[in-house]
XYZ file of C-alpha atoms in Angstrom:
141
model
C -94.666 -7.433 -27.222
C -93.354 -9.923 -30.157
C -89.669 -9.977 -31.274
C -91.309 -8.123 -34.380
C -93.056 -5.408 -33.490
C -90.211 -4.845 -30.680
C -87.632 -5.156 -33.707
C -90.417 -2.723 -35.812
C -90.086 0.111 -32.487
C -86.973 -0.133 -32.585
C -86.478 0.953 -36.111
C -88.933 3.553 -35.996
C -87.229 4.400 -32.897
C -84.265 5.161 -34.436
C -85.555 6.902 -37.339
C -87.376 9.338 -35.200
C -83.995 10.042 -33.653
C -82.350 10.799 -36.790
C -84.984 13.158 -37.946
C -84.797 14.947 -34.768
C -81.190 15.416 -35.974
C -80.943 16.531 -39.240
C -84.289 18.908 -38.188
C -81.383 20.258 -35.201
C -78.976 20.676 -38.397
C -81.187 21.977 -41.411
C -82.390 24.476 -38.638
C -78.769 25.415 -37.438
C -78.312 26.011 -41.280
C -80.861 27.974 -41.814
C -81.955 29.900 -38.726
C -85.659 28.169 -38.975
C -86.478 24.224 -38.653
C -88.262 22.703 -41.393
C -92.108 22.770 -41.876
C -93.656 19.707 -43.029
C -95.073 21.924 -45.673
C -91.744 22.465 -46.862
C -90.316 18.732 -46.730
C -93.826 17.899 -48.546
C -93.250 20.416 -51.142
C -89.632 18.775 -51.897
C -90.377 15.243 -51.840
C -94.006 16.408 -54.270
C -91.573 18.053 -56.643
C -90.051 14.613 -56.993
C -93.134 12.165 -57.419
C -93.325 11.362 -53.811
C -96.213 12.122 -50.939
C -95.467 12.596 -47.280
C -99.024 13.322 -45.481
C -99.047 15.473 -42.033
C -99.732 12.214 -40.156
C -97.073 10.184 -41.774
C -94.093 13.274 -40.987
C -95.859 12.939 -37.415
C -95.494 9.511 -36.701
C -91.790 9.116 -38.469
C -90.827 11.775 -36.485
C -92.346 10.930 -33.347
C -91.576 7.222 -33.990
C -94.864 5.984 -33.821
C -94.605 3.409 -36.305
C -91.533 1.725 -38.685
C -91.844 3.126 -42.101
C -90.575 1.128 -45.165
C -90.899 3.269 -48.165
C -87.800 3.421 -49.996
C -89.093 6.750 -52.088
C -89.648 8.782 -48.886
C -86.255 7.526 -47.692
C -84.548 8.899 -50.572
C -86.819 11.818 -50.907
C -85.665 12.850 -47.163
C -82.156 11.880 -47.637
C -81.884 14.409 -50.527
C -83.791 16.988 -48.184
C -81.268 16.727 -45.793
C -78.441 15.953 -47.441
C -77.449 12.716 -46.487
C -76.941 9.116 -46.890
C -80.571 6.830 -46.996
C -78.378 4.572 -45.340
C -78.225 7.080 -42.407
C -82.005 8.038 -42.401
C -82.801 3.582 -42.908
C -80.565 2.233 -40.243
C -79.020 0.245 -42.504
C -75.509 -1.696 -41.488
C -73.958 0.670 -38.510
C -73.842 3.935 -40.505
C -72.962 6.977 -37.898
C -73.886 10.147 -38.283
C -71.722 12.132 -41.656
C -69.162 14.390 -40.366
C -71.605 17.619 -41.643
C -74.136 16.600 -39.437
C -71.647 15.844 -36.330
C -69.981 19.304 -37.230
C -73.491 20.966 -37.317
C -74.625 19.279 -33.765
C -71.358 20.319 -32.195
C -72.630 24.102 -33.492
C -75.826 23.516 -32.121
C -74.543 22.822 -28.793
C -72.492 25.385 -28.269
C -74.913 28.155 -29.307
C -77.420 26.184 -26.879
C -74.921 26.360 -24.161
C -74.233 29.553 -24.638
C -77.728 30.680 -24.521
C -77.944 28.891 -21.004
C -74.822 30.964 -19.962
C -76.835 33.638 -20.874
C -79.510 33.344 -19.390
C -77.854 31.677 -15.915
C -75.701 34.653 -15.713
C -79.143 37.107 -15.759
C -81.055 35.350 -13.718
C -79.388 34.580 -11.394
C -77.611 38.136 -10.816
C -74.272 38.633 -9.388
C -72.791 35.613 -9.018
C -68.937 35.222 -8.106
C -65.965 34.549 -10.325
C -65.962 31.166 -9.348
C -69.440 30.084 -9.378
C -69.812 31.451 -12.934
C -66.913 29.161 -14.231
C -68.124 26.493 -12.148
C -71.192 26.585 -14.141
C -69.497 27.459 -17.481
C -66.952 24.194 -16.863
C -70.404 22.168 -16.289
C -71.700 23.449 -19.401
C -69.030 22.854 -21.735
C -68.719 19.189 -20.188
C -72.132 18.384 -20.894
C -71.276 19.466 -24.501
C -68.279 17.040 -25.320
C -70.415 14.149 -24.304
């Protein structure tokens, strides 16, 4: 593989990741992730077109994508910088979207507790904090 198309993976690469975020937040928001329907709808309403198989390979990280209007489209979607969604200079992640993640992992965490603490019956005192100081470990990092 070239310098280019690994520097082109890379960024496609990291957009994929990002979109796998904000779809984590939007659907911590709103109880439901995102169709594509619905991001297509948005971005339509303001002059831009996002096909099934483009939202597939963005998201997936198939392939770099340099269209500026999609950027912005998205970053309005989601409520964020374009500089977040392009990679552009070292931009993290906005403090919503941290805040939201944080959310997200807790309520995933807790659903493991959950579901641990069902399945696998009466388990002792200890052994249930054991597994609830593991969990909350896991989220921090």
């Amino acid at each position: 593989m070239s310098k280019a198309q690994e520097e082109n993976q890379a960024a496609a690469d990291l957009l994929a990741k990002r979109l796998r975020l904000l779809l984590d937040v939007k659907t911590a928001e709103t109880g439901t992730e995102p169709s594509h329907s619905a991001i297509a709808a948005f971005l339509k309403e303001r002059g831009v077109n996002l096909s099934r198989s483009r939202w597939t390979y963005m998201v997936n990280g198939h392939r770099k994508v340099d269209d500026p209007l999609v950027f912005e489209g998205l970053a309005e979607f989601f409520d964020v910088d374009v500089a977040f969604l392009t990679g552009d200079s070292d931009v993290s992640a906005p403090d919503k979207v941290n805040a939201q993640l944080d959310l997200v992992r807790a309520m995933r965490a807790a659903r493991v507790k959950s579901y641990a603490t069902r399945t696998l019956g009466d388990l002792s005192p200890k052994t249930l904090q054991a597994i609830t100081k593991f969990l909350d470990e896991e989220i921090t990092e």
